[in-house]
Amino acid sequence: MLRWLGYIFLALVVVGAGAYYWLIVESHMPWTGTYKIDIAEVRRLADALPGDKPSEIRVETIASGDFPKTAIMAGDTWEQEGMPMSSYQLVWADHTAIIDTSLQKPPGESFIKMFDAEAYQRMSDALNKTALIVITHEHLDHIGGLLAQPNLKQLLAVAKLTKEQLSDERYMQPLKLPKEAFEGYTPFEYDGYAAVAPGVVLIKAPGHTPGSQLVYVKRADGQELLFLGDVAWKMRNIDNVRERARLVTWWFLNEDRDQVMLELAEFKRLKDAEPKLEMMPGHDQDALDHFLSAGFLVKGFK
């Protein structure tokens, strides 16, 4: 009997170790599939629309939460790491555009550890004066600040939400939108790339969500920035070409894991080939600090 109990225990250990490796540690490139960004075409489109390009890009970090590092990148430690949630403002001489809107402070307990009510109010005020709103994807911490606005219907007139971003409201959970929220709204549709303002180009990047997209920005001084949304939460996802833990991508995010891996590999290729093209991951405090100190971003909305 003791021998059989030992065999059962050993089998459980082997199965448990295998499950842990598969769900928490393993991350590999898919055998098939491709994802490429034609950066020459993106640059052509950025220059195609008449008018000045934005002179500066500003940021408001509205909230932050903590995630285990291994949830951020498979195989990392269980140490907690901050996840800033930010909104970005492109500034022209006479108008602005906004990329992502973070989220409204959720009621009760949540994974949000910091919420800056003043930053949220500045972002909300800026939304009411902006000429263009684009969202990298339809998760609550990127689109939630927009959807929480009491005058959402009015703001939708300048928002280019894509058909894919509005295709499945499950990705916006736990937010519950009234059924009439998007009545009469015509989603923005494009294939591959779309110039939406001088110096601003949207790039399809489905996988993290169906509506995930990148936002390329070329400033008036020629500096290029690529906002990645949550295809990569941190720069180390790109440097190591490693996805989040499979437990996170399958259970919580419902991602197309293979597609995200292909996109991370393409980001790494671009980073190596185009060192002047700066990339901003979705929740990377170190990248934010670098962008601020280097002058790529300015703190605080106008």
PDB file of C-alpha atoms in Angstrom, residues 19-301:
ATOM      1  CA  ALA A  19       1.107  21.773 -15.554  1.00  0.00           C
ATOM      2  CA  TYR A  20       3.062  24.518 -13.791  1.00  0.00           C
ATOM      3  CA  TYR A  21       5.618  24.632 -16.596  1.00  0.00           C
ATOM      4  CA  TRP A  22       2.945  24.746 -19.303  1.00  0.00           C
ATOM      5  CA  LEU A  23       0.707  27.307 -17.604  1.00  0.00           C
ATOM      6  CA  ILE A  24       3.285  29.581 -15.952  1.00  0.00           C
ATOM      7  CA  VAL A  25       6.710  29.186 -17.591  1.00  0.00           C
ATOM      8  CA  GLU A  26       6.501  28.015 -21.226  1.00  0.00           C
ATOM      9  CA  SER A  27       6.468  30.506 -24.105  1.00  0.00           C
ATOM     10  CA  HIS A  28       7.360  29.605 -27.678  1.00  0.00           C
ATOM     11  CA  MET A  29       6.933  30.891 -31.208  1.00  0.00           C
ATOM     12  CA  PRO A  30       4.130  29.260 -33.227  1.00  0.00           C
ATOM     13  CA  TRP A  31       5.086  26.891 -36.020  1.00  0.00           C
ATOM     14  CA  THR A  32       3.093  28.821 -38.618  1.00  0.00           C
ATOM     15  CA  GLY A  33       1.791  32.323 -39.232  1.00  0.00           C
ATOM     16  CA  THR A  34       3.249  35.718 -40.016  1.00  0.00           C
ATOM     17  CA  TYR A  35       2.897  39.307 -38.889  1.00  0.00           C
ATOM     18  CA  LYS A  36       4.831  42.107 -40.562  1.00  0.00           C
ATOM     19  CA  ILE A  37       4.741  45.889 -40.341  1.00  0.00           C
ATOM     20  CA  ASP A  38       5.653  47.738 -43.538  1.00  0.00           C
ATOM     21  CA  ILE A  39       7.295  50.673 -41.800  1.00  0.00           C
ATOM     22  CA  ALA A  40       8.003  52.402 -45.118  1.00  0.00           C
ATOM     23  CA  GLU A  41       4.272  52.384 -45.892  1.00  0.00           C
ATOM     24  CA  VAL A  42       3.449  53.591 -42.385  1.00  0.00           C
ATOM     25  CA  ARG A  43       5.844  56.502 -42.800  1.00  0.00           C
ATOM     26  CA  ARG A  44       4.392  57.310 -46.212  1.00  0.00           C
ATOM     27  CA  LEU A  45       0.901  57.451 -44.737  1.00  0.00           C
ATOM     28  CA  ALA A  46       2.104  59.609 -41.836  1.00  0.00           C
ATOM     29  CA  ASP A  47       3.280  62.165 -44.392  1.00  0.00           C
ATOM     30  CA  ALA A  48       0.274  61.766 -46.714  1.00  0.00           C
ATOM     31  CA  LEU A  49      -2.298  63.959 -44.974  1.00  0.00           C
ATOM     32  CA  PRO A  50      -1.791  67.724 -45.369  1.00  0.00           C
ATOM     33  CA  GLY A  51      -1.054  69.853 -42.340  1.00  0.00           C
ATOM     34  CA  ASP A  52       1.399  70.063 -39.494  1.00  0.00           C
ATOM     35  CA  LYS A  53       2.280  67.053 -37.394  1.00  0.00           C
ATOM     36  CA  PRO A  54       1.882  67.154 -33.581  1.00  0.00           C
ATOM     37  CA  SER A  55       4.528  69.206 -31.819  1.00  0.00           C
ATOM     38  CA  GLU A  56       4.485  67.234 -28.566  1.00  0.00           C
ATOM     39  CA  ILE A  57       2.976  64.216 -26.842  1.00  0.00           C
ATOM     40  CA  ARG A  58       1.747  64.440 -23.249  1.00  0.00           C
ATOM     41  CA  VAL A  59       0.857  61.737 -20.762  1.00  0.00           C
ATOM     42  CA  GLU A  60      -1.391  61.373 -17.727  1.00  0.00           C
ATOM     43  CA  THR A  61      -0.902  58.266 -15.593  1.00  0.00           C
ATOM     44  CA  ILE A  62      -4.325  57.854 -14.057  1.00  0.00           C
ATOM     45  CA  ALA A  63      -4.119  54.543 -12.228  1.00  0.00           C
ATOM     46  CA  SER A  64      -1.806  51.686 -11.356  1.00  0.00           C
ATOM     47  CA  GLY A  65      -2.144  48.114 -10.198  1.00  0.00           C
ATOM     48  CA  ASP A  66       0.184  45.266  -9.258  1.00  0.00           C
ATOM     49  CA  PHE A  67       0.662  41.991 -11.143  1.00  0.00           C
ATOM     50  CA  PRO A  68       3.072  39.079 -10.530  1.00  0.00           C
ATOM     51  CA  LYS A  69       6.037  39.380 -12.872  1.00  0.00           C
ATOM     52  CA  THR A  70       5.417  35.880 -14.228  1.00  0.00           C
ATOM     53  CA  ALA A  71       1.904  36.950 -15.232  1.00  0.00           C
ATOM     54  CA  ILE A  72       3.523  39.751 -17.241  1.00  0.00           C
ATOM     55  CA  MET A  73       6.180  37.537 -18.825  1.00  0.00           C
ATOM     56  CA  ALA A  74       6.066  33.748 -18.605  1.00  0.00           C
ATOM     57  CA  GLY A  75       8.824  32.256 -16.483  1.00  0.00           C
ATOM     58  CA  ASP A  76       9.556  35.383 -14.459  1.00  0.00           C
ATOM     59  CA  THR A  77       9.299  35.545 -10.660  1.00  0.00           C
ATOM     60  CA  TRP A  78       6.195  35.886  -8.468  1.00  0.00           C
ATOM     61  CA  GLU A  79       7.340  39.302  -7.232  1.00  0.00           C
ATOM     62  CA  GLN A  80       4.683  41.981  -7.695  1.00  0.00           C
ATOM     63  CA  GLU A  81       5.292  44.711 -10.280  1.00  0.00           C
ATOM     64  CA  GLY A  82       3.458  47.968 -10.951  1.00  0.00           C
ATOM     65  CA  MET A  83       1.250  48.360 -14.034  1.00  0.00           C
ATOM     66  CA  PRO A  84       0.654  52.072 -14.801  1.00  0.00           C
ATOM     67  CA  MET A  85      -2.478  52.906 -16.787  1.00  0.00           C
ATOM     68  CA  SER A  86      -2.057  56.014 -18.894  1.00  0.00           C
ATOM     69  CA  SER A  87      -3.649  58.279 -21.455  1.00  0.00           C
ATOM     70  CA  TYR A  88      -1.707  60.190 -24.123  1.00  0.00           C
ATOM     71  CA  GLN A  89      -2.405  63.568 -25.700  1.00  0.00           C
ATOM     72  CA  LEU A  90      -1.045  64.661 -29.087  1.00  0.00           C
ATOM     73  CA  VAL A  91      -0.738  68.436 -29.271  1.00  0.00           C
ATOM     74  CA  TRP A  92      -0.999  70.649 -32.346  1.00  0.00           C
ATOM     75  CA  ALA A  93      -1.044  74.453 -32.377  1.00  0.00           C
ATOM     76  CA  ASP A  94      -4.847  74.614 -32.414  1.00  0.00           C
ATOM     77  CA  HIS A  95      -6.156  71.159 -31.491  1.00  0.00           C
ATOM     78  CA  THR A  96      -5.336  67.866 -29.805  1.00  0.00           C
ATOM     79  CA  ALA A  97      -5.890  64.119 -30.158  1.00  0.00           C
ATOM     80  CA  ILE A  98      -6.040  61.507 -27.411  1.00  0.00           C
ATOM     81  CA  ILE A  99      -4.747  57.923 -27.423  1.00  0.00           C
ATOM     82  CA  ASP A 100      -6.354  55.683 -24.779  1.00  0.00           C
ATOM     83  CA  THR A 101      -8.315  56.936 -21.799  1.00  0.00           C
ATOM     84  CA  SER A 102      -7.342  54.657 -18.894  1.00  0.00           C
ATOM     85  CA  LEU A 103     -10.352  53.961 -16.668  1.00  0.00           C
ATOM     86  CA  GLN A 104     -12.694  55.418 -14.111  1.00  0.00           C
ATOM     87  CA  LYS A 105     -12.024  54.451 -10.504  1.00  0.00           C
ATOM     88  CA  PRO A 106     -13.857  51.158  -9.969  1.00  0.00           C
ATOM     89  CA  PRO A 107     -16.201  50.922  -6.962  1.00  0.00           C
ATOM     90  CA  GLY A 108     -15.158  48.721  -4.063  1.00  0.00           C
ATOM     91  CA  GLU A 109     -12.115  46.479  -3.973  1.00  0.00           C
ATOM     92  CA  SER A 110     -10.124  45.842  -7.157  1.00  0.00           C
ATOM     93  CA  PHE A 111      -6.585  45.273  -8.372  1.00  0.00           C
ATOM     94  CA  ILE A 112      -6.223  49.078  -8.737  1.00  0.00           C
ATOM     95  CA  LYS A 113      -3.777  50.235  -6.056  1.00  0.00           C
ATOM     96  CA  MET A 114      -3.467  53.875  -7.115  1.00  0.00           C
ATOM     97  CA  PHE A 115      -6.019  56.170  -8.715  1.00  0.00           C
ATOM     98  CA  ASP A 116      -5.231  59.826  -9.428  1.00  0.00           C
ATOM     99  CA  ALA A 117      -8.584  61.603  -9.442  1.00  0.00           C
ATOM    100  CA  GLU A 118      -7.017  64.888 -10.561  1.00  0.00           C
ATOM    101  CA  ALA A 119      -5.294  63.230 -13.523  1.00  0.00           C
ATOM    102  CA  TYR A 120      -8.574  61.528 -14.444  1.00  0.00           C
ATOM    103  CA  GLN A 121     -10.347  64.897 -14.341  1.00  0.00           C
ATOM    104  CA  ARG A 122      -7.692  66.508 -16.553  1.00  0.00           C
ATOM    105  CA  MET A 123      -8.090  63.675 -19.032  1.00  0.00           C
ATOM    106  CA  SER A 124     -11.897  64.020 -18.931  1.00  0.00           C
ATOM    107  CA  ASP A 125     -11.641  67.774 -19.517  1.00  0.00           C
ATOM    108  CA  ALA A 126      -9.260  67.165 -22.427  1.00  0.00           C
ATOM    109  CA  LEU A 127     -11.674  64.665 -23.992  1.00  0.00           C
ATOM    110  CA  ASN A 128     -14.282  67.399 -24.206  1.00  0.00           C
ATOM    111  CA  LYS A 129     -11.935  69.637 -26.193  1.00  0.00           C
ATOM    112  CA  THR A 130     -10.152  67.134 -28.413  1.00  0.00           C
ATOM    113  CA  ALA A 131     -10.546  66.687 -32.166  1.00  0.00           C
ATOM    114  CA  LEU A 132      -9.776  62.951 -32.268  1.00  0.00           C
ATOM    115  CA  ILE A 133      -9.927  59.965 -29.921  1.00  0.00           C
ATOM    116  CA  VAL A 134      -8.354  56.594 -30.756  1.00  0.00           C
ATOM    117  CA  ILE A 135      -8.096  53.526 -28.542  1.00  0.00           C
ATOM    118  CA  THR A 136      -5.421  50.834 -28.794  1.00  0.00           C
ATOM    119  CA  HIS A 137      -7.940  48.168 -27.762  1.00  0.00           C
ATOM    120  CA  GLU A 138     -11.225  47.519 -26.019  1.00  0.00           C
ATOM    121  CA  HIS A 139     -10.121  46.499 -22.522  1.00  0.00           C
ATOM    122  CA  LEU A 140     -11.525  48.568 -19.673  1.00  0.00           C
ATOM    123  CA  ASP A 141      -8.181  50.089 -18.627  1.00  0.00           C
ATOM    124  CA  HIS A 142      -7.778  51.653 -22.086  1.00  0.00           C
ATOM    125  CA  ILE A 143     -11.314  52.475 -23.220  1.00  0.00           C
ATOM    126  CA  GLY A 144     -13.000  52.780 -19.821  1.00  0.00           C
ATOM    127  CA  GLY A 145     -12.282  56.471 -19.264  1.00  0.00           C
ATOM    128  CA  LEU A 146     -14.055  57.318 -22.505  1.00  0.00           C
ATOM    129  CA  LEU A 147     -17.028  55.035 -21.907  1.00  0.00           C
ATOM    130  CA  ALA A 148     -17.536  56.467 -18.404  1.00  0.00           C
ATOM    131  CA  GLN A 149     -18.012  60.024 -19.667  1.00  0.00           C
ATOM    132  CA  PRO A 150     -21.561  61.325 -19.128  1.00  0.00           C
ATOM    133  CA  ASN A 151     -21.544  62.874 -22.624  1.00  0.00           C
ATOM    134  CA  LEU A 152     -20.321  59.744 -24.387  1.00  0.00           C
ATOM    135  CA  LYS A 153     -22.680  60.273 -27.306  1.00  0.00           C
ATOM    136  CA  GLN A 154     -21.138  63.692 -27.978  1.00  0.00           C
ATOM    137  CA  LEU A 155     -17.577  62.375 -27.688  1.00  0.00           C
ATOM    138  CA  LEU A 156     -18.265  59.529 -30.106  1.00  0.00           C
ATOM    139  CA  ALA A 157     -18.497  62.166 -32.836  1.00  0.00           C
ATOM    140  CA  VAL A 158     -14.683  62.507 -32.702  1.00  0.00           C
ATOM    141  CA  ALA A 159     -13.845  58.931 -31.632  1.00  0.00           C
ATOM    142  CA  LYS A 160     -12.603  56.444 -34.213  1.00  0.00           C
ATOM    143  CA  LEU A 161     -13.580  53.192 -32.528  1.00  0.00           C
ATOM    144  CA  THR A 162     -13.169  50.301 -34.906  1.00  0.00           C
ATOM    145  CA  LYS A 163     -15.679  47.656 -35.879  1.00  0.00           C
ATOM    146  CA  GLU A 164     -13.523  45.030 -34.168  1.00  0.00           C
ATOM    147  CA  GLN A 165     -13.319  47.050 -30.934  1.00  0.00           C
ATOM    148  CA  LEU A 166     -17.101  47.110 -30.712  1.00  0.00           C
ATOM    149  CA  SER A 167     -17.667  43.538 -31.882  1.00  0.00           C
ATOM    150  CA  ASP A 168     -17.814  41.905 -28.451  1.00  0.00           C
ATOM    151  CA  GLU A 169     -18.584  43.815 -25.253  1.00  0.00           C
ATOM    152  CA  ARG A 170     -17.222  40.928 -23.145  1.00  0.00           C
ATOM    153  CA  TYR A 171     -13.765  42.443 -23.617  1.00  0.00           C
ATOM    154  CA  MET A 172     -14.967  45.596 -21.810  1.00  0.00           C
ATOM    155  CA  GLN A 173     -16.077  43.711 -18.680  1.00  0.00           C
ATOM    156  CA  PRO A 174     -16.874  44.387 -15.918  1.00  0.00           C
ATOM    157  CA  LEU A 175     -18.255  47.601 -17.429  1.00  0.00           C
ATOM    158  CA  LYS A 176     -21.941  47.267 -18.312  1.00  0.00           C
ATOM    159  CA  LEU A 177     -22.901  49.640 -21.097  1.00  0.00           C
ATOM    160  CA  PRO A 178     -26.507  50.612 -21.756  1.00  0.00           C
ATOM    161  CA  LYS A 179     -27.761  49.054 -24.966  1.00  0.00           C
ATOM    162  CA  GLU A 180     -28.271  52.464 -26.540  1.00  0.00           C
ATOM    163  CA  ALA A 181     -24.663  53.582 -25.906  1.00  0.00           C
ATOM    164  CA  PHE A 182     -23.606  53.054 -29.533  1.00  0.00           C
ATOM    165  CA  GLU A 183     -26.957  53.478 -31.280  1.00  0.00           C
ATOM    166  CA  GLY A 184     -26.370  55.364 -34.522  1.00  0.00           C
ATOM    167  CA  TYR A 185     -22.573  55.140 -34.250  1.00  0.00           C
ATOM    168  CA  THR A 186     -20.716  54.020 -37.368  1.00  0.00           C
ATOM    169  CA  PRO A 187     -17.506  52.176 -36.429  1.00  0.00           C
ATOM    170  CA  PHE A 188     -14.277  53.035 -38.217  1.00  0.00           C
ATOM    171  CA  GLU A 189     -13.161  50.355 -40.671  1.00  0.00           C
ATOM    172  CA  TYR A 190      -9.796  49.915 -42.380  1.00  0.00           C
ATOM    173  CA  ASP A 191      -7.453  47.214 -43.635  1.00  0.00           C
ATOM    174  CA  GLY A 192      -3.874  47.064 -42.464  1.00  0.00           C
ATOM    175  CA  TYR A 193      -3.042  50.738 -41.998  1.00  0.00           C
ATOM    176  CA  ALA A 194      -4.981  53.985 -41.820  1.00  0.00           C
ATOM    177  CA  ALA A 195      -3.788  57.591 -41.531  1.00  0.00           C
ATOM    178  CA  VAL A 196      -6.181  59.424 -39.204  1.00  0.00           C
ATOM    179  CA  ALA A 197      -4.313  62.738 -38.796  1.00  0.00           C
ATOM    180  CA  PRO A 198      -1.059  64.256 -40.055  1.00  0.00           C
ATOM    181  CA  GLY A 199       1.671  62.113 -38.521  1.00  0.00           C
ATOM    182  CA  VAL A 200      -0.763  59.591 -36.994  1.00  0.00           C
ATOM    183  CA  VAL A 201      -1.316  56.092 -38.417  1.00  0.00           C
ATOM    184  CA  LEU A 202      -3.307  53.161 -37.050  1.00  0.00           C
ATOM    185  CA  ILE A 203      -1.875  49.647 -37.571  1.00  0.00           C
ATOM    186  CA  LYS A 204      -3.979  46.518 -37.169  1.00  0.00           C
ATOM    187  CA  ALA A 205      -2.572  44.131 -34.534  1.00  0.00           C
ATOM    188  CA  PRO A 206      -5.344  41.713 -33.486  1.00  0.00           C
ATOM    189  CA  GLY A 207      -4.559  38.998 -30.990  1.00  0.00           C
ATOM    190  CA  HIS A 208      -4.601  40.500 -27.508  1.00  0.00           C
ATOM    191  CA  THR A 209      -8.173  41.435 -28.392  1.00  0.00           C
ATOM    192  CA  PRO A 210      -9.960  41.380 -31.763  1.00  0.00           C
ATOM    193  CA  GLY A 211      -9.693  45.175 -31.932  1.00  0.00           C
ATOM    194  CA  SER A 212      -6.078  45.601 -30.870  1.00  0.00           C
ATOM    195  CA  GLN A 213      -4.196  48.153 -32.945  1.00  0.00           C
ATOM    196  CA  LEU A 214      -0.954  50.093 -32.757  1.00  0.00           C
ATOM    197  CA  VAL A 215      -0.761  53.874 -33.019  1.00  0.00           C
ATOM    198  CA  TYR A 216       2.251  55.271 -34.865  1.00  0.00           C
ATOM    199  CA  VAL A 217       2.990  58.947 -34.247  1.00  0.00           C
ATOM    200  CA  LYS A 218       5.530  61.104 -36.052  1.00  0.00           C
ATOM    201  CA  ARG A 219       6.097  64.445 -34.365  1.00  0.00           C
ATOM    202  CA  ALA A 220       6.805  67.666 -36.234  1.00  0.00           C
ATOM    203  CA  ASP A 221      10.504  67.308 -35.351  1.00  0.00           C
ATOM    204  CA  GLY A 222      10.612  63.856 -36.967  1.00  0.00           C
ATOM    205  CA  GLN A 223      10.681  61.784 -33.763  1.00  0.00           C
ATOM    206  CA  GLU A 224       8.723  58.539 -34.201  1.00  0.00           C
ATOM    207  CA  LEU A 225       6.790  56.747 -31.460  1.00  0.00           C
ATOM    208  CA  LEU A 226       4.815  53.522 -31.679  1.00  0.00           C
ATOM    209  CA  PHE A 227       2.164  52.955 -29.020  1.00  0.00           C
ATOM    210  CA  LEU A 228       1.751  49.195 -28.643  1.00  0.00           C
ATOM    211  CA  GLY A 229      -1.304  48.973 -26.445  1.00  0.00           C
ATOM    212  CA  ASP A 230      -1.301  45.670 -24.587  1.00  0.00           C
ATOM    213  CA  VAL A 231       0.278  43.492 -27.254  1.00  0.00           C
ATOM    214  CA  ALA A 232       3.293  44.005 -24.983  1.00  0.00           C
ATOM    215  CA  TRP A 233       2.747  45.007 -21.374  1.00  0.00           C
ATOM    216  CA  LYS A 234       6.465  45.604 -20.796  1.00  0.00           C
ATOM    217  CA  MET A 235       9.520  46.162 -22.967  1.00  0.00           C
ATOM    218  CA  ARG A 236      10.978  42.869 -21.755  1.00  0.00           C
ATOM    219  CA  ASN A 237       8.147  41.033 -23.536  1.00  0.00           C
ATOM    220  CA  ILE A 238       9.731  42.384 -26.726  1.00  0.00           C
ATOM    221  CA  ASP A 239      13.385  42.040 -25.763  1.00  0.00           C
ATOM    222  CA  ASN A 240      12.879  38.387 -24.820  1.00  0.00           C
ATOM    223  CA  VAL A 241      10.032  37.677 -27.290  1.00  0.00           C
ATOM    224  CA  ARG A 242       8.047  36.081 -24.477  1.00  0.00           C
ATOM    225  CA  GLU A 243       4.317  36.193 -23.895  1.00  0.00           C
ATOM    226  CA  ARG A 244       2.436  36.451 -20.634  1.00  0.00           C
ATOM    227  CA  ALA A 245       1.942  33.238 -18.667  1.00  0.00           C
ATOM    228  CA  ARG A 246      -0.433  30.896 -20.485  1.00  0.00           C
ATOM    229  CA  LEU A 247      -2.703  30.814 -17.422  1.00  0.00           C
ATOM    230  CA  VAL A 248      -3.221  34.564 -17.889  1.00  0.00           C
ATOM    231  CA  THR A 249      -3.669  34.517 -21.661  1.00  0.00           C
ATOM    232  CA  TRP A 250      -6.086  31.577 -21.649  1.00  0.00           C
ATOM    233  CA  TRP A 251      -8.049  32.088 -18.458  1.00  0.00           C
ATOM    234  CA  PHE A 252      -8.211  35.861 -18.019  1.00  0.00           C
ATOM    235  CA  LEU A 253      -7.466  37.503 -21.371  1.00  0.00           C
ATOM    236  CA  ASN A 254      -8.820  35.037 -23.937  1.00  0.00           C
ATOM    237  CA  GLU A 255      -5.945  36.000 -26.247  1.00  0.00           C
ATOM    238  CA  ASP A 256      -4.859  34.561 -29.564  1.00  0.00           C
ATOM    239  CA  ARG A 257      -1.498  33.623 -28.042  1.00  0.00           C
ATOM    240  CA  ASP A 258       0.173  32.605 -31.297  1.00  0.00           C
ATOM    241  CA  GLN A 259      -0.744  35.893 -32.962  1.00  0.00           C
ATOM    242  CA  VAL A 260       0.607  37.920 -30.061  1.00  0.00           C
ATOM    243  CA  MET A 261       3.883  35.989 -30.209  1.00  0.00           C
ATOM    244  CA  LEU A 262       4.218  36.785 -33.919  1.00  0.00           C
ATOM    245  CA  GLU A 263       3.630  40.452 -33.155  1.00  0.00           C
ATOM    246  CA  LEU A 264       6.217  40.476 -30.355  1.00  0.00           C
ATOM    247  CA  ALA A 265       8.750  38.968 -32.754  1.00  0.00           C
ATOM    248  CA  GLU A 266       8.002  41.695 -35.285  1.00  0.00           C
ATOM    249  CA  PHE A 267       8.417  44.390 -32.630  1.00  0.00           C
ATOM    250  CA  LYS A 268      11.819  42.914 -31.765  1.00  0.00           C
ATOM    251  CA  ARG A 269      12.810  42.914 -35.443  1.00  0.00           C
ATOM    252  CA  LEU A 270      11.721  46.546 -35.803  1.00  0.00           C
ATOM    253  CA  LYS A 271      13.450  47.579 -32.592  1.00  0.00           C
ATOM    254  CA  ASP A 272      16.734  46.146 -33.843  1.00  0.00           C
ATOM    255  CA  ALA A 273      16.335  47.472 -37.398  1.00  0.00           C
ATOM    256  CA  GLU A 274      14.912  50.915 -36.528  1.00  0.00           C
ATOM    257  CA  PRO A 275      16.637  52.183 -33.363  1.00  0.00           C
ATOM    258  CA  LYS A 276      15.126  55.665 -33.786  1.00  0.00           C
ATOM    259  CA  LEU A 277      11.600  54.229 -33.658  1.00  0.00           C
ATOM    260  CA  GLU A 278      10.656  54.397 -29.964  1.00  0.00           C
ATOM    261  CA  MET A 279       8.094  51.863 -28.690  1.00  0.00           C
ATOM    262  CA  MET A 280       5.744  52.441 -25.765  1.00  0.00           C
ATOM    263  CA  PRO A 281       4.377  49.217 -24.225  1.00  0.00           C
ATOM    264  CA  GLY A 282       0.992  49.275 -22.531  1.00  0.00           C
ATOM    265  CA  HIS A 283       2.000  49.280 -18.844  1.00  0.00           C
ATOM    266  CA  ASP A 284       5.731  49.897 -18.472  1.00  0.00           C
ATOM    267  CA  GLN A 285       6.812  52.403 -15.802  1.00  0.00           C
ATOM    268  CA  ASP A 286      10.489  52.158 -16.781  1.00  0.00           C
ATOM    269  CA  ALA A 287       9.602  52.971 -20.405  1.00  0.00           C
ATOM    270  CA  LEU A 288       7.444  55.883 -19.245  1.00  0.00           C
ATOM    271  CA  ASP A 289      10.264  57.263 -17.114  1.00  0.00           C
ATOM    272  CA  HIS A 290      12.682  56.923 -20.048  1.00  0.00           C
ATOM    273  CA  PHE A 291      10.280  58.647 -22.445  1.00  0.00           C
ATOM    274  CA  LEU A 292       9.783  61.520 -20.001  1.00  0.00           C
ATOM    275  CA  SER A 293      13.483  62.006 -19.281  1.00  0.00           C
ATOM    276  CA  ALA A 294      14.358  61.814 -22.991  1.00  0.00           C
ATOM    277  CA  GLY A 295      11.691  64.372 -23.921  1.00  0.00           C
ATOM    278  CA  PHE A 296       9.599  61.978 -25.995  1.00  0.00           C
ATOM    279  CA  LEU A 297       6.708  62.607 -23.590  1.00  0.00           C
ATOM    280  CA  VAL A 298       5.704  65.584 -21.437  1.00  0.00           C
ATOM    281  CA  LYS A 299       3.940  65.017 -18.137  1.00  0.00           C
ATOM    282  CA  GLY A 300       0.407  66.384 -17.792  1.00  0.00           C
ATOM    283  CA  PHE A 301      -2.304  67.222 -20.321  1.00  0.00           C
TER     284      PHE A 301
END
